[in-house]
């Protein structure tokens, strides 16, 4: 997992943007994003609720529940398959990736 503002590295493997919105100030060509599965990201409602001061633990529980929906579950299974095939780097613009949806995904992927 890495912030999208950092330059790509040769060992990144598949670069997957896990934010719903494209990050400000990042050129799409420079970001070298291979996949952008928006259906795997927290809903707008959940994201807004979390940024309103909710606890990370409650956010995590609600996000994991969202990941159980058919579309998100299918995308998560596809990402798990990608991890089995080789390196995958989860990209996010959040300033605190270790307390974000990206960390939840990383842990669910076994990272």
PDB file of C-alpha atoms in Angstrom:
ATOM      1  CA  UNK A   1       0.000   0.000   0.000  1.00  0.00           C
ATOM      2  CA  UNK A   2       1.273   3.422  -0.887  1.00  0.00           C
ATOM      3  CA  UNK A   3       0.081   6.983  -1.383  1.00  0.00           C
ATOM      4  CA  UNK A   4      -0.588   7.738  -5.030  1.00  0.00           C
ATOM      5  CA  UNK A   5       1.465  10.925  -4.757  1.00  0.00           C
ATOM      6  CA  UNK A   6       4.628   8.822  -4.479  1.00  0.00           C
ATOM      7  CA  UNK A   7       6.338   7.952  -7.773  1.00  0.00           C
ATOM      8  CA  UNK A   8       5.793   4.456  -9.192  1.00  0.00           C
ATOM      9  CA  UNK A   9       8.461   1.848  -8.429  1.00  0.00           C
ATOM     10  CA  UNK A  10       9.607  -1.003 -10.661  1.00  0.00           C
ATOM     11  CA  UNK A  11       8.504  -3.594  -8.076  1.00  0.00           C
ATOM     12  CA  UNK A  12       4.932  -2.245  -7.703  1.00  0.00           C
ATOM     13  CA  UNK A  13       3.412  -4.869  -9.936  1.00  0.00           C
ATOM     14  CA  UNK A  14      -0.274  -4.199 -10.578  1.00  0.00           C
ATOM     15  CA  UNK A  15      -1.127  -0.667  -9.393  1.00  0.00           C
ATOM     16  CA  UNK A  16      -4.713  -0.413  -8.129  1.00  0.00           C
ATOM     17  CA  UNK A  17      -6.304   2.886  -7.115  1.00  0.00           C
ATOM     18  CA  UNK A  18      -8.685   2.147  -4.238  1.00  0.00           C
ATOM     19  CA  UNK A  19     -10.211   5.646  -3.882  1.00  0.00           C
ATOM     20  CA  UNK A  20     -13.647   6.502  -5.297  1.00  0.00           C
ATOM     21  CA  UNK A  21     -12.509   9.936  -6.517  1.00  0.00           C
ATOM     22  CA  UNK A  22      -9.464  10.676  -8.627  1.00  0.00           C
ATOM     23  CA  UNK A  23      -6.833  12.377  -6.409  1.00  0.00           C
ATOM     24  CA  UNK A  24      -6.320  16.095  -6.882  1.00  0.00           C
ATOM     25  CA  UNK A  25      -3.060  17.182  -8.411  1.00  0.00           C
ATOM     26  CA  UNK A  26      -2.167  13.767  -9.819  1.00  0.00           C
ATOM     27  CA  UNK A  27      -1.851  13.383 -13.588  1.00  0.00           C
ATOM     28  CA  UNK A  28      -3.367  10.130 -14.802  1.00  0.00           C
ATOM     29  CA  UNK A  29      -0.373   9.373 -17.003  1.00  0.00           C
ATOM     30  CA  UNK A  30       2.131   9.936 -14.188  1.00  0.00           C
ATOM     31  CA  UNK A  31       0.145   7.827 -11.699  1.00  0.00           C
ATOM     32  CA  UNK A  32       0.440   4.702 -13.843  1.00  0.00           C
ATOM     33  CA  UNK A  33      -2.767   3.184 -12.468  1.00  0.00           C
ATOM     34  CA  UNK A  34      -3.591  -0.226 -13.931  1.00  0.00           C
ATOM     35  CA  UNK A  35      -7.016  -0.692 -12.313  1.00  0.00           C
ATOM     36  CA  UNK A  36      -9.542   1.570 -10.618  1.00  0.00           C
ATOM     37  CA  UNK A  37     -12.345  -0.590  -9.190  1.00  0.00           C
ATOM     38  CA  UNK A  38     -14.678   2.108  -7.840  1.00  0.00           C
ATOM     39  CA  UNK A  39     -17.153  -0.547  -6.706  1.00  0.00           C
ATOM     40  CA  UNK A  40     -14.576  -1.725  -4.168  1.00  0.00           C
ATOM     41  CA  UNK A  41     -14.347   1.669  -2.463  1.00  0.00           C
ATOM     42  CA  UNK A  42     -16.460   2.861   0.467  1.00  0.00           C
ATOM     43  CA  UNK A  43     -19.772   4.398  -0.513  1.00  0.00           C
ATOM     44  CA  UNK A  44     -20.025   8.183  -0.572  1.00  0.00           C
ATOM     45  CA  UNK A  45     -22.329   8.014   2.446  1.00  0.00           C
ATOM     46  CA  UNK A  46     -19.886   5.905   4.456  1.00  0.00           C
ATOM     47  CA  UNK A  47     -16.913   8.031   3.477  1.00  0.00           C
ATOM     48  CA  UNK A  48     -18.735  11.245   4.459  1.00  0.00           C
ATOM     49  CA  UNK A  49     -19.877   9.704   7.740  1.00  0.00           C
ATOM     50  CA  UNK A  50     -16.341   8.585   8.610  1.00  0.00           C
ATOM     51  CA  UNK A  51     -14.808  11.980   7.829  1.00  0.00           C
ATOM     52  CA  UNK A  52     -17.402  13.532  10.125  1.00  0.00           C
ATOM     53  CA  UNK A  53     -15.513  12.163  13.121  1.00  0.00           C
ATOM     54  CA  UNK A  54     -16.716   8.569  13.441  1.00  0.00           C
ATOM     55  CA  UNK A  55     -14.485   5.928  14.992  1.00  0.00           C
ATOM     56  CA  UNK A  56     -12.199   3.891  12.759  1.00  0.00           C
ATOM     57  CA  UNK A  57     -13.445   0.646  14.321  1.00  0.00           C
ATOM     58  CA  UNK A  58     -17.071   1.427  13.437  1.00  0.00           C
ATOM     59  CA  UNK A  59     -16.039   2.585   9.960  1.00  0.00           C
ATOM     60  CA  UNK A  60     -14.153  -0.661   9.453  1.00  0.00           C
ATOM     61  CA  UNK A  61     -17.177  -2.753  10.446  1.00  0.00           C
ATOM     62  CA  UNK A  62     -19.487  -0.816   8.127  1.00  0.00           C
ATOM     63  CA  UNK A  63     -17.009  -0.947   5.254  1.00  0.00           C
ATOM     64  CA  UNK A  64     -16.543  -4.697   5.633  1.00  0.00           C
ATOM     65  CA  UNK A  65     -20.339  -5.012   5.494  1.00  0.00           C
ATOM     66  CA  UNK A  66     -20.352  -3.013   2.230  1.00  0.00           C
ATOM     67  CA  UNK A  67     -17.673  -5.321   0.849  1.00  0.00           C
ATOM     68  CA  UNK A  68     -20.112  -8.204   1.314  1.00  0.00           C
ATOM     69  CA  UNK A  69     -22.432  -6.811  -1.379  1.00  0.00           C
ATOM     70  CA  UNK A  70     -22.298  -8.841  -4.624  1.00  0.00           C
ATOM     71  CA  UNK A  71     -20.458  -6.285  -6.794  1.00  0.00           C
ATOM     72  CA  UNK A  72     -17.857  -5.433  -4.143  1.00  0.00           C
ATOM     73  CA  UNK A  73     -17.385  -9.095  -3.181  1.00  0.00           C
ATOM     74  CA  UNK A  74     -16.724  -9.988  -6.809  1.00  0.00           C
ATOM     75  CA  UNK A  75     -14.197  -7.190  -7.180  1.00  0.00           C
ATOM     76  CA  UNK A  76     -12.494  -8.228  -3.946  1.00  0.00           C
ATOM     77  CA  UNK A  77     -12.258 -11.822  -5.205  1.00  0.00           C
ATOM     78  CA  UNK A  78     -10.713 -10.538  -8.431  1.00  0.00           C
ATOM     79  CA  UNK A  79      -8.166  -8.521  -6.465  1.00  0.00           C
ATOM     80  CA  UNK A  80      -7.328 -11.593  -4.364  1.00  0.00           C
ATOM     81  CA  UNK A  81      -6.667 -13.488  -7.584  1.00  0.00           C
ATOM     82  CA  UNK A  82      -4.360 -10.701  -8.766  1.00  0.00           C
ATOM     83  CA  UNK A  83      -2.434 -10.923  -5.474  1.00  0.00           C
ATOM     84  CA  UNK A  84      -1.967 -14.668  -6.015  1.00  0.00           C
ATOM     85  CA  UNK A  85      -0.561 -13.976  -9.491  1.00  0.00           C
ATOM     86  CA  UNK A  86       2.021 -11.394  -8.443  1.00  0.00           C
ATOM     87  CA  UNK A  87       2.737  -8.119  -6.686  1.00  0.00           C
ATOM     88  CA  UNK A  88      -0.132  -5.651  -6.222  1.00  0.00           C
ATOM     89  CA  UNK A  89       0.190  -2.126  -4.873  1.00  0.00           C
ATOM     90  CA  UNK A  90      -2.906  -0.483  -3.417  1.00  0.00           C
ATOM     91  CA  UNK A  91      -2.859   3.258  -4.093  1.00  0.00           C
ATOM     92  CA  UNK A  92      -4.687   5.881  -2.064  1.00  0.00           C
ATOM     93  CA  UNK A  93      -4.574   9.642  -1.641  1.00  0.00           C
ATOM     94  CA  UNK A  94      -5.509   9.544   2.036  1.00  0.00           C
ATOM     95  CA  UNK A  95      -3.044  11.188   4.385  1.00  0.00           C
ATOM     96  CA  UNK A  96      -3.338   8.384   6.937  1.00  0.00           C
ATOM     97  CA  UNK A  97      -3.442   5.147   4.942  1.00  0.00           C
ATOM     98  CA  UNK A  98      -2.978   3.029   8.078  1.00  0.00           C
ATOM     99  CA  UNK A  99      -6.416   4.207   9.339  1.00  0.00           C
ATOM    100  CA  UNK A 100      -8.340   4.081   6.099  1.00  0.00           C
ATOM    101  CA  UNK A 101     -10.282   1.815   3.794  1.00  0.00           C
ATOM    102  CA  UNK A 102      -6.998   0.978   2.050  1.00  0.00           C
ATOM    103  CA  UNK A 103      -5.704  -0.597   5.278  1.00  0.00           C
ATOM    104  CA  UNK A 104      -8.905  -2.638   5.592  1.00  0.00           C
ATOM    105  CA  UNK A 105      -8.443  -3.911   2.035  1.00  0.00           C
ATOM    106  CA  UNK A 106      -4.771  -4.662   2.639  1.00  0.00           C
ATOM    107  CA  UNK A 107      -5.625  -6.763   5.674  1.00  0.00           C
ATOM    108  CA  UNK A 108      -8.446  -8.579   3.867  1.00  0.00           C
ATOM    109  CA  UNK A 109      -5.975  -9.415   1.095  1.00  0.00           C
ATOM    110  CA  UNK A 110      -3.590 -10.920   3.636  1.00  0.00           C
ATOM    111  CA  UNK A 111      -1.092  -8.050   3.671  1.00  0.00           C
TER     112      UNK A 111
END
